[in-house]
Amino acid sequence: ELVLGACPELSELRLNSNRIESLHPLGDLSAPCLNSLCVFDLESNKVSDMPAGLQGALPSLTTLLVANNNLPGLPPTFGEWTSLRAVSLHGNPWRQIRNALIQKGWPAVQEFLRTRVAEEPPL
């Protein structure tokens, strides 16, 4: 298990092409742990789920690279992730997001996710 809280000044984390299936071995992602992380590269792995609270753990993230994984969708809360500016999404088996929307870029996908947050009933 990689404990991300032990690396508070890390600005880039590149874990591409490592056959990663889950982010759970990265440690507790429920609280801010990588305040300086700007780039998180998970491209070309086997990730099938993105934790809904990831934006709380990575408050400064601007670039999320998740192309070529096994993601069927993204948490609707990603639509409210204000620091996120660029996200690579192609090459995933999307069920939640149409490819035509993905081709329009992250701002269009983010707006779609934002509308999904509004539709979710409160817990």
mmCIF file of N, CA and C in Angstrom:
data_model
loop_
_atom_site.group_PDB
_atom_site.id
_atom_site.type_symbol
_atom_site.label_atom_id
_atom_site.label_comp_id
_atom_site.label_asym_id
_atom_site.label_seq_id
_atom_site.Cartn_x
_atom_site.Cartn_y
_atom_site.Cartn_z
ATOM 1 N N GLU A 1 0.841 -1.184 0.000
ATOM 2 C CA GLU A 1 0.000 0.000 0.000
ATOM 3 C C GLU A 1 0.881 1.239 0.000
ATOM 4 N N LEU A 2 0.560 2.135 -0.881
ATOM 5 C CA LEU A 2 1.271 3.407 -0.993
ATOM 6 C C LEU A 2 0.538 4.439 -0.145
ATOM 7 N N VAL A 3 1.217 5.026 0.806
ATOM 8 C CA VAL A 3 0.590 6.014 1.679
ATOM 9 C C VAL A 3 0.865 7.402 1.113
ATOM 10 N N LEU A 4 -0.131 7.960 0.458
ATOM 11 C CA LEU A 4 0.051 9.239 -0.218
ATOM 12 C C LEU A 4 0.228 10.394 0.747
ATOM 13 N N GLY A 5 -0.295 10.282 1.947
ATOM 14 C CA GLY A 5 -0.151 11.350 2.920
ATOM 15 C C GLY A 5 1.292 11.608 3.305
ATOM 16 N N ALA A 6 2.180 10.657 3.012
ATOM 17 C CA ALA A 6 3.600 10.814 3.337
ATOM 18 C C ALA A 6 4.331 11.664 2.297
ATOM 19 N N CYS A 7 3.622 12.129 1.275
ATOM 20 C CA CYS A 7 4.242 12.892 0.184
ATOM 21 C C CYS A 7 3.503 14.215 -0.036
ATOM 22 N N PRO A 8 3.404 15.082 0.964
ATOM 23 C CA PRO A 8 2.566 16.278 0.831
ATOM 24 C C PRO A 8 3.027 17.280 -0.225
ATOM 25 N N GLU A 9 4.293 17.264 -0.619
ATOM 26 C CA GLU A 9 4.800 18.233 -1.599
ATOM 27 C C GLU A 9 4.841 17.685 -3.026
ATOM 28 N N LEU A 10 4.396 16.468 -3.224
ATOM 29 C CA LEU A 10 4.406 15.847 -4.548
ATOM 30 C C LEU A 10 3.514 16.639 -5.496
ATOM 31 N N SER A 11 4.044 17.034 -6.662
ATOM 32 C CA SER A 11 3.250 17.820 -7.608
ATOM 33 C C SER A 11 2.761 16.991 -8.793
ATOM 34 N N GLU A 12 3.447 15.903 -9.120
ATOM 35 C CA GLU A 12 3.026 15.018 -10.205
ATOM 36 C C GLU A 12 3.146 13.577 -9.751
ATOM 37 N N LEU A 13 2.120 12.787 -10.055
ATOM 38 C CA LEU A 13 2.141 11.360 -9.753
ATOM 39 C C LEU A 13 1.788 10.631 -11.033
ATOM 40 N N ARG A 14 2.765 9.947 -11.598
ATOM 41 C CA ARG A 14 2.583 9.258 -12.875
ATOM 42 C C ARG A 14 2.635 7.752 -12.642
ATOM 43 N N LEU A 15 1.457 7.143 -12.733
ATOM 44 C CA LEU A 15 1.313 5.708 -12.510
ATOM 45 C C LEU A 15 0.778 5.021 -13.763
ATOM 46 N N ASN A 16 1.026 5.609 -14.917
ATOM 47 C CA ASN A 16 0.510 5.054 -16.166
ATOM 48 C C ASN A 16 1.159 3.712 -16.499
ATOM 49 N N SER A 17 0.400 2.864 -17.187
ATOM 50 C CA SER A 17 0.867 1.565 -17.701
ATOM 51 C C SER A 17 1.404 0.651 -16.603
ATOM 52 N N ASN A 18 0.642 0.504 -15.523
ATOM 53 C CA ASN A 18 1.057 -0.347 -14.410
ATOM 54 C C ASN A 18 0.036 -1.425 -14.051
ATOM 55 N N ARG A 19 -0.957 -1.626 -14.869
ATOM 56 C CA ARG A 19 -2.005 -2.627 -14.628
ATOM 57 C C ARG A 19 -2.760 -2.392 -13.314
ATOM 58 N N ILE A 20 -2.869 -1.153 -12.896
ATOM 59 C CA ILE A 20 -3.588 -0.800 -11.671
ATOM 60 C C ILE A 20 -5.085 -0.994 -11.902
ATOM 61 N N GLU A 21 -5.731 -1.698 -10.985
ATOM 62 C CA GLU A 21 -7.162 -1.966 -11.097
ATOM 63 C C GLU A 21 -8.001 -1.106 -10.160
ATOM 64 N N SER A 22 -7.410 -0.658 -9.067
ATOM 65 C CA SER A 22 -8.150 0.084 -8.051
ATOM 66 C C SER A 22 -7.256 1.146 -7.417
ATOM 67 N N LEU A 23 -7.867 2.220 -6.967
ATOM 68 C CA LEU A 23 -7.111 3.260 -6.271
ATOM 69 C C LEU A 23 -7.055 3.018 -4.767
ATOM 70 N N HIS A 24 -7.742 2.014 -4.272
ATOM 71 C CA HIS A 24 -7.758 1.730 -2.838
ATOM 72 C C HIS A 24 -6.375 1.472 -2.248
ATOM 73 N N PRO A 25 -5.452 0.801 -2.944
ATOM 74 C CA PRO A 25 -4.109 0.616 -2.370
ATOM 75 C C PRO A 25 -3.310 1.913 -2.219
ATOM 76 N N LEU A 26 -3.820 3.019 -2.742
ATOM 77 C CA LEU A 26 -3.111 4.289 -2.615
ATOM 78 C C LEU A 26 -3.262 4.895 -1.228
ATOM 79 N N GLY A 27 -4.072 4.300 -0.400
ATOM 80 C CA GLY A 27 -4.251 4.810 0.956
ATOM 81 C C GLY A 27 -5.571 5.534 1.112
ATOM 82 N N ASP A 28 -5.728 6.223 2.225
ATOM 83 C CA ASP A 28 -6.960 6.923 2.560
ATOM 84 C C ASP A 28 -7.118 8.162 1.680
ATOM 85 N N LEU A 29 -8.147 8.133 0.845
ATOM 86 C CA LEU A 29 -8.405 9.265 -0.044
ATOM 87 C C LEU A 29 -9.610 10.072 0.428
ATOM 88 N N SER A 30 -9.959 9.936 1.702
ATOM 89 C CA SER A 30 -11.146 10.622 2.206
ATOM 90 C C SER A 30 -10.848 12.015 2.750
ATOM 91 N N ALA A 31 -9.584 12.355 2.907
ATOM 92 C CA ALA A 31 -9.204 13.672 3.425
ATOM 93 C C ALA A 31 -8.056 14.212 2.578
ATOM 94 N N PRO A 32 -7.856 15.524 2.565
ATOM 95 C CA PRO A 32 -6.742 16.074 1.784
ATOM 96 C C PRO A 32 -5.420 15.424 2.180
ATOM 97 N N CYS A 33 -4.736 14.849 1.200
ATOM 98 C CA CYS A 33 -3.465 14.194 1.511
ATOM 99 C C CYS A 33 -2.361 14.641 0.563
ATOM 100 N N LEU A 34 -2.721 15.101 -0.599
ATOM 101 C CA LEU A 34 -1.730 15.571 -1.569
ATOM 102 C C LEU A 34 -2.112 16.983 -2.002
ATOM 103 N N ASN A 35 -1.924 17.915 -1.115
ATOM 104 C CA ASN A 35 -2.350 19.289 -1.368
ATOM 105 C C ASN A 35 -1.640 19.946 -2.538
ATOM 106 N N SER A 36 -0.451 19.474 -2.909
ATOM 107 C CA SER A 36 0.326 20.090 -3.985
ATOM 108 C C SER A 36 0.216 19.353 -5.313
ATOM 109 N N LEU A 37 -0.480 18.216 -5.335
ATOM 110 C CA LEU A 37 -0.545 17.422 -6.561
ATOM 111 C C LEU A 37 -1.335 18.160 -7.637
ATOM 112 N N CYS A 38 -0.705 18.366 -8.791
ATOM 113 C CA CYS A 38 -1.340 19.038 -9.928
ATOM 114 C C CYS A 38 -1.648 18.076 -11.064
ATOM 115 N N VAL A 39 -0.825 17.032 -11.238
ATOM 116 C CA VAL A 39 -0.991 16.078 -12.333
ATOM 117 C C VAL A 39 -1.060 14.669 -11.758
ATOM 118 N N PHE A 40 -2.128 13.944 -12.099
ATOM 119 C CA PHE A 40 -2.303 12.555 -11.674
ATOM 120 C C PHE A 40 -2.524 11.746 -12.946
ATOM 121 N N ASP A 41 -1.539 10.930 -13.319
ATOM 122 C CA ASP A 41 -1.562 10.163 -14.566
ATOM 123 C C ASP A 41 -1.816 8.693 -14.259
ATOM 124 N N LEU A 42 -2.996 8.228 -14.638
ATOM 125 C CA LEU A 42 -3.384 6.826 -14.471
ATOM 126 C C LEU A 42 -3.673 6.176 -15.823
ATOM 127 N N GLU A 43 -3.216 6.772 -16.908
ATOM 128 C CA GLU A 43 -3.535 6.258 -18.237
ATOM 129 C C GLU A 43 -3.022 4.841 -18.442
ATOM 130 N N SER A 44 -3.742 4.100 -19.270
ATOM 131 C CA SER A 44 -3.356 2.749 -19.704
ATOM 132 C C SER A 44 -3.166 1.793 -18.535
ATOM 133 N N ASN A 45 -4.145 1.771 -17.652
ATOM 134 C CA ASN A 45 -4.203 0.808 -16.564
ATOM 135 C C ASN A 45 -5.491 0.012 -16.711
ATOM 136 N N LYS A 46 -6.009 -0.513 -15.624
ATOM 137 C CA LYS A 46 -7.260 -1.266 -15.632
ATOM 138 C C LYS A 46 -8.221 -0.725 -14.584
ATOM 139 N N VAL A 47 -8.101 0.553 -14.272
ATOM 140 C CA VAL A 47 -8.933 1.176 -13.246
ATOM 141 C C VAL A 47 -10.399 1.118 -13.681
ATOM 142 N N SER A 48 -11.260 0.621 -12.779
ATOM 143 C CA SER A 48 -12.674 0.483 -13.115
ATOM 144 C C SER A 48 -13.580 1.350 -12.245
ATOM 145 N N ASP A 49 -12.988 2.144 -11.350
ATOM 146 C CA ASP A 49 -13.797 2.948 -10.444
ATOM 147 C C ASP A 49 -12.984 4.143 -9.955
ATOM 148 N N MET A 50 -13.585 5.305 -9.980
ATOM 149 C CA MET A 50 -12.948 6.502 -9.434
ATOM 150 C C MET A 50 -13.676 6.865 -8.145
ATOM 151 N N PRO A 51 -12.965 6.974 -7.030
ATOM 152 C CA PRO A 51 -13.620 7.307 -5.763
ATOM 153 C C PRO A 51 -14.318 8.665 -5.823
ATOM 154 N N ALA A 52 -15.535 8.723 -5.313
ATOM 155 C CA ALA A 52 -16.308 9.967 -5.337
ATOM 156 C C ALA A 52 -15.627 11.081 -4.560
ATOM 157 N N GLY A 53 -14.870 10.757 -3.528
ATOM 158 C CA GLY A 53 -14.227 11.772 -2.706
ATOM 159 C C GLY A 53 -12.836 12.159 -3.146
ATOM 160 N N LEU A 54 -12.443 11.756 -4.344
ATOM 161 C CA LEU A 54 -11.077 12.009 -4.803
ATOM 162 C C LEU A 54 -10.739 13.499 -4.820
ATOM 163 N N GLN A 55 -11.700 14.339 -5.198
ATOM 164 C CA GLN A 55 -11.401 15.771 -5.246
ATOM 165 C C GLN A 55 -11.112 16.337 -3.865
ATOM 166 N N GLY A 56 -11.631 15.742 -2.812
ATOM 167 C CA GLY A 56 -11.309 16.195 -1.464
ATOM 168 C C GLY A 56 -9.883 15.868 -1.073
ATOM 169 N N ALA A 57 -9.362 14.758 -1.600
ATOM 170 C CA ALA A 57 -7.994 14.341 -1.304
ATOM 171 C C ALA A 57 -6.971 15.087 -2.147
ATOM 172 N N LEU A 58 -7.394 15.577 -3.308
ATOM 173 C CA LEU A 58 -6.482 16.232 -4.255
ATOM 174 C C LEU A 58 -7.011 17.625 -4.603
ATOM 175 N N PRO A 59 -7.022 18.543 -3.654
ATOM 176 C CA PRO A 59 -7.678 19.838 -3.863
ATOM 177 C C PRO A 59 -7.038 20.739 -4.912
ATOM 178 N N SER A 60 -5.780 20.508 -5.277
ATOM 179 C CA SER A 60 -5.097 21.366 -6.254
ATOM 180 C C SER A 60 -4.948 20.718 -7.622
ATOM 181 N N LEU A 61 -5.513 19.537 -7.804
ATOM 182 C CA LEU A 61 -5.333 18.809 -9.059
ATOM 183 C C LEU A 61 -5.899 19.599 -10.232
ATOM 184 N N THR A 62 -5.093 19.749 -11.280
ATOM 185 C CA THR A 62 -5.541 20.435 -12.491
ATOM 186 C C THR A 62 -5.652 19.488 -13.680
ATOM 187 N N THR A 63 -4.885 18.378 -13.660
ATOM 188 C CA THR A 63 -4.858 17.448 -14.787
ATOM 189 C C THR A 63 -5.026 16.024 -14.287
ATOM 190 N N LEU A 64 -6.058 15.346 -14.786
ATOM 191 C CA LEU A 64 -6.328 13.953 -14.438
ATOM 192 C C LEU A 64 -6.333 13.148 -15.732
ATOM 193 N N LEU A 65 -5.403 12.220 -15.846
ATOM 194 C CA LEU A 65 -5.263 11.419 -17.063
ATOM 195 C C LEU A 65 -5.740 10.000 -16.772
ATOM 196 N N VAL A 66 -6.921 9.655 -17.305
ATOM 197 C CA VAL A 66 -7.503 8.333 -17.056
ATOM 198 C C VAL A 66 -7.895 7.621 -18.351
ATOM 199 N N ALA A 67 -7.321 8.019 -19.470
ATOM 200 C CA ALA A 67 -7.615 7.369 -20.748
ATOM 201 C C ALA A 67 -7.164 5.915 -20.711
ATOM 202 N N ASN A 68 -7.841 5.093 -21.486
ATOM 203 C CA ASN A 68 -7.475 3.682 -21.669
ATOM 204 C C ASN A 68 -7.463 2.901 -20.362
ATOM 205 N N ASN A 69 -8.579 2.963 -19.653
ATOM 206 C CA ASN A 69 -8.808 2.171 -18.455
ATOM 207 C C ASN A 69 -10.109 1.396 -18.646
ATOM 208 N N ASN A 70 -10.753 1.004 -17.578
ATOM 209 C CA ASN A 70 -12.018 0.270 -17.639
ATOM 210 C C ASN A 70 -13.138 1.050 -16.960
ATOM 211 N N LEU A 71 -13.113 2.355 -17.081
ATOM 212 C CA LEU A 71 -14.086 3.202 -16.392
ATOM 213 C C LEU A 71 -15.424 3.246 -17.134
ATOM 214 N N PRO A 72 -16.517 2.866 -16.452
ATOM 215 C CA PRO A 72 -17.839 2.982 -17.070
ATOM 216 C C PRO A 72 -18.454 4.363 -16.872
ATOM 217 N N GLY A 73 -17.895 5.148 -15.948
ATOM 218 C CA GLY A 73 -18.425 6.473 -15.657
ATOM 219 C C GLY A 73 -17.553 7.186 -14.645
ATOM 220 N N LEU A 74 -17.965 8.384 -14.291
ATOM 221 C CA LEU A 74 -17.279 9.185 -13.277
ATOM 222 C C LEU A 74 -18.299 9.604 -12.227
ATOM 223 N N PRO A 75 -17.866 9.801 -10.997
ATOM 224 C CA PRO A 75 -18.799 10.290 -9.978
ATOM 225 C C PRO A 75 -19.360 11.656 -10.384
ATOM 226 N N PRO A 76 -20.657 11.872 -10.208
ATOM 227 C CA PRO A 76 -21.233 13.178 -10.546
ATOM 228 C C PRO A 76 -20.546 14.339 -9.832
ATOM 229 N N THR A 77 -19.987 14.091 -8.658
ATOM 230 C CA THR A 77 -19.319 15.159 -7.911
ATOM 231 C C THR A 77 -18.092 15.703 -8.640
ATOM 232 N N PHE A 78 -17.563 14.966 -9.620
ATOM 233 C CA PHE A 78 -16.443 15.482 -10.414
ATOM 234 C C PHE A 78 -16.874 16.733 -11.185
ATOM 235 N N GLY A 79 -18.164 16.899 -11.395
ATOM 236 C CA GLY A 79 -18.672 18.093 -12.059
ATOM 237 C C GLY A 79 -18.460 19.357 -11.247
ATOM 238 N N GLU A 80 -18.252 19.206 -9.957
ATOM 239 C CA GLU A 80 -18.038 20.351 -9.066
ATOM 240 C C GLU A 80 -16.576 20.530 -8.680
ATOM 241 N N TRP A 81 -15.683 19.801 -9.321
ATOM 242 C CA TRP A 81 -14.244 19.855 -9.015
ATOM 243 C C TRP A 81 -13.663 21.080 -9.702
ATOM 244 N N THR A 82 -13.578 22.179 -8.999
ATOM 245 C CA THR A 82 -13.239 23.471 -9.606
ATOM 246 C C THR A 82 -11.793 23.606 -10.063
ATOM 247 N N SER A 83 -10.859 22.910 -9.429
ATOM 248 C CA SER A 83 -9.450 23.053 -9.833
ATOM 249 C C SER A 83 -9.130 22.260 -11.098
ATOM 250 N N LEU A 84 -9.944 21.267 -11.419
ATOM 251 C CA LEU A 84 -9.673 20.365 -12.541
ATOM 252 C C LEU A 84 -9.914 21.072 -13.871
ATOM 253 N N ARG A 85 -8.886 21.136 -14.708
ATOM 254 C CA ARG A 85 -8.961 21.848 -15.991
ATOM 255 C C ARG A 85 -8.849 20.927 -17.204
ATOM 256 N N ALA A 86 -8.129 19.818 -17.059
ATOM 257 C CA ALA A 86 -7.922 18.907 -18.193
ATOM 258 C C ALA A 86 -8.061 17.470 -17.718
ATOM 259 N N VAL A 87 -8.857 16.693 -18.458
ATOM 260 C CA VAL A 87 -9.066 15.283 -18.126
ATOM 261 C C VAL A 87 -9.047 14.498 -19.427
ATOM 262 N N SER A 88 -8.207 13.458 -19.494
ATOM 263 C CA SER A 88 -8.210 12.582 -20.671
ATOM 264 C C SER A 88 -9.140 11.416 -20.368
ATOM 265 N N LEU A 89 -10.099 11.180 -21.252
ATOM 266 C CA LEU A 89 -11.144 10.192 -20.985
ATOM 267 C C LEU A 89 -11.274 9.101 -22.042
ATOM 268 N N HIS A 90 -10.681 9.275 -23.214
ATOM 269 C CA HIS A 90 -10.906 8.335 -24.315
ATOM 270 C C HIS A 90 -10.405 6.922 -23.973
ATOM 271 N N GLY A 91 -10.961 5.927 -24.664
ATOM 272 C CA GLY A 91 -10.501 4.554 -24.495
ATOM 273 C C GLY A 91 -11.055 3.837 -23.283
ATOM 274 N N ASN A 92 -12.187 4.300 -22.748
ATOM 275 C CA ASN A 92 -12.858 3.641 -21.632
ATOM 276 C C ASN A 92 -14.222 3.132 -22.101
ATOM 277 N N PRO A 93 -14.752 2.087 -21.481
ATOM 278 C CA PRO A 93 -16.064 1.555 -21.880
ATOM 279 C C PRO A 93 -17.209 2.340 -21.227
ATOM 280 N N TRP A 94 -17.358 3.602 -21.593
ATOM 281 C CA TRP A 94 -18.326 4.480 -20.945
ATOM 282 C C TRP A 94 -19.748 3.986 -21.101
ATOM 283 N N ARG A 95 -20.476 3.945 -20.007
ATOM 284 C CA ARG A 95 -21.909 3.674 -20.022
ATOM 285 C C ARG A 95 -22.672 4.930 -19.624
ATOM 286 N N GLN A 96 -22.043 5.758 -18.821
ATOM 287 C CA GLN A 96 -22.673 6.957 -18.274
ATOM 288 C C GLN A 96 -22.525 8.158 -19.220
ATOM 289 N N ILE A 97 -21.428 8.224 -19.943
ATOM 290 C CA ILE A 97 -21.108 9.395 -20.760
ATOM 291 C C ILE A 97 -20.959 8.961 -22.225
ATOM 292 N N ARG A 98 -21.652 9.646 -23.113
ATOM 293 C CA ARG A 98 -21.549 9.305 -24.535
ATOM 294 C C ARG A 98 -20.224 9.789 -25.121
ATOM 295 N N ASN A 99 -19.709 9.043 -26.094
ATOM 296 C CA ASN A 99 -18.448 9.416 -26.737
ATOM 297 C C ASN A 99 -18.528 10.780 -27.413
ATOM 298 N N ALA A 100 -19.691 11.125 -27.957
ATOM 299 C CA ALA A 100 -19.842 12.438 -28.594
ATOM 300 C C ALA A 100 -19.599 13.556 -27.585
ATOM 301 N N LEU A 101 -20.015 13.349 -26.357
ATOM 302 C CA LEU A 101 -19.786 14.345 -25.309
ATOM 303 C C LEU A 101 -18.312 14.383 -24.920
ATOM 304 N N ILE A 102 -17.688 13.224 -24.821
ATOM 305 C CA ILE A 102 -16.258 13.150 -24.487
ATOM 306 C C ILE A 102 -15.430 13.886 -25.535
ATOM 307 N N GLN A 103 -15.813 13.758 -26.798
ATOM 308 C CA GLN A 103 -15.078 14.427 -27.872
ATOM 309 C C GLN A 103 -15.180 15.947 -27.784
ATOM 310 N N LYS A 104 -16.179 16.463 -27.095
ATOM 311 C CA LYS A 104 -16.317 17.913 -26.916
ATOM 312 C C LYS A 104 -15.352 18.449 -25.868
ATOM 313 N N GLY A 105 -14.768 17.557 -25.070
ATOM 314 C CA GLY A 105 -13.770 17.986 -24.096
ATOM 315 C C GLY A 105 -14.279 18.010 -22.666
ATOM 316 N N TRP A 106 -13.335 18.219 -21.746
ATOM 317 C CA TRP A 106 -13.641 18.178 -20.323
ATOM 318 C C TRP A 106 -14.705 19.191 -19.887
ATOM 319 N N PRO A 107 -14.700 20.440 -20.365
ATOM 320 C CA PRO A 107 -15.742 21.367 -19.904
ATOM 321 C C PRO A 107 -17.164 20.850 -20.177
ATOM 322 N N ALA A 108 -17.380 20.214 -21.320
ATOM 323 C CA ALA A 108 -18.702 19.672 -21.643
ATOM 324 C C ALA A 108 -19.045 18.494 -20.735
ATOM 325 N N VAL A 109 -18.075 17.624 -20.494
ATOM 326 C CA VAL A 109 -18.298 16.480 -19.604
ATOM 327 C C VAL A 109 -18.553 16.973 -18.186
ATOM 328 N N GLN A 110 -17.785 17.957 -17.757
ATOM 329 C CA GLN A 110 -17.945 18.490 -16.405
ATOM 330 C C GLN A 110 -19.343 19.093 -16.225
ATOM 331 N N GLU A 111 -19.827 19.796 -17.222
ATOM 332 C CA GLU A 111 -21.176 20.368 -17.143
ATOM 333 C C GLU A 111 -22.223 19.258 -17.070
ATOM 334 N N PHE A 112 -22.049 18.193 -17.856
ATOM 335 C CA PHE A 112 -22.953 17.043 -17.801
ATOM 336 C C PHE A 112 -22.968 16.448 -16.394
ATOM 337 N N LEU A 113 -21.787 16.256 -15.807
ATOM 338 C CA LEU A 113 -21.706 15.692 -14.457
ATOM 339 C C LEU A 113 -22.342 16.632 -13.435
ATOM 340 N N ARG A 114 -22.166 17.918 -13.619
ATOM 341 C CA ARG A 114 -22.753 18.906 -12.704
ATOM 342 C C ARG A 114 -24.280 18.785 -12.699
ATOM 343 N N THR A 115 -24.874 18.545 -13.859
ATOM 344 C CA THR A 115 -26.332 18.371 -13.909
ATOM 345 C C THR A 115 -26.747 17.082 -13.219
ATOM 346 N N ARG A 116 -25.879 16.084 -13.248
ATOM 347 C CA ARG A 116 -26.178 14.818 -12.566
ATOM 348 C C ARG A 116 -26.177 14.998 -11.055
ATOM 349 N N VAL A 117 -25.302 15.849 -10.529
ATOM 350 C CA VAL A 117 -25.272 16.125 -9.088
ATOM 351 C C VAL A 117 -26.602 16.729 -8.672
ATOM 352 N N ALA A 118 -27.119 17.635 -9.474
ATOM 353 C CA ALA A 118 -28.384 18.291 -9.157
ATOM 354 C C ALA A 118 -29.547 17.303 -9.144
ATOM 355 N N GLU A 119 -29.441 16.225 -9.927
ATOM 356 C CA GLU A 119 -30.505 15.226 -10.006
ATOM 357 C C GLU A 119 -30.460 14.217 -8.871
ATOM 358 N N GLU A 120 -29.298 14.060 -8.227
ATOM 359 C CA GLU A 120 -29.163 13.060 -7.167
ATOM 360 C C GLU A 120 -29.895 13.506 -5.911
ATOM 361 N N PRO A 121 -30.697 12.608 -5.331
ATOM 362 C CA PRO A 121 -31.361 12.965 -4.075
ATOM 363 C C PRO A 121 -30.351 13.015 -2.932
ATOM 364 N N PRO A 122 -30.526 13.915 -1.964
ATOM 365 C CA PRO A 122 -29.599 13.974 -0.826
ATOM 366 C C PRO A 122 -29.698 12.716 0.022
ATOM 367 N N LEU A 123 -28.575 12.344 0.632
ATOM 368 C CA LEU A 123 -28.551 11.147 1.482
ATOM 369 C C LEU A 123 -29.149 11.422 2.832
#
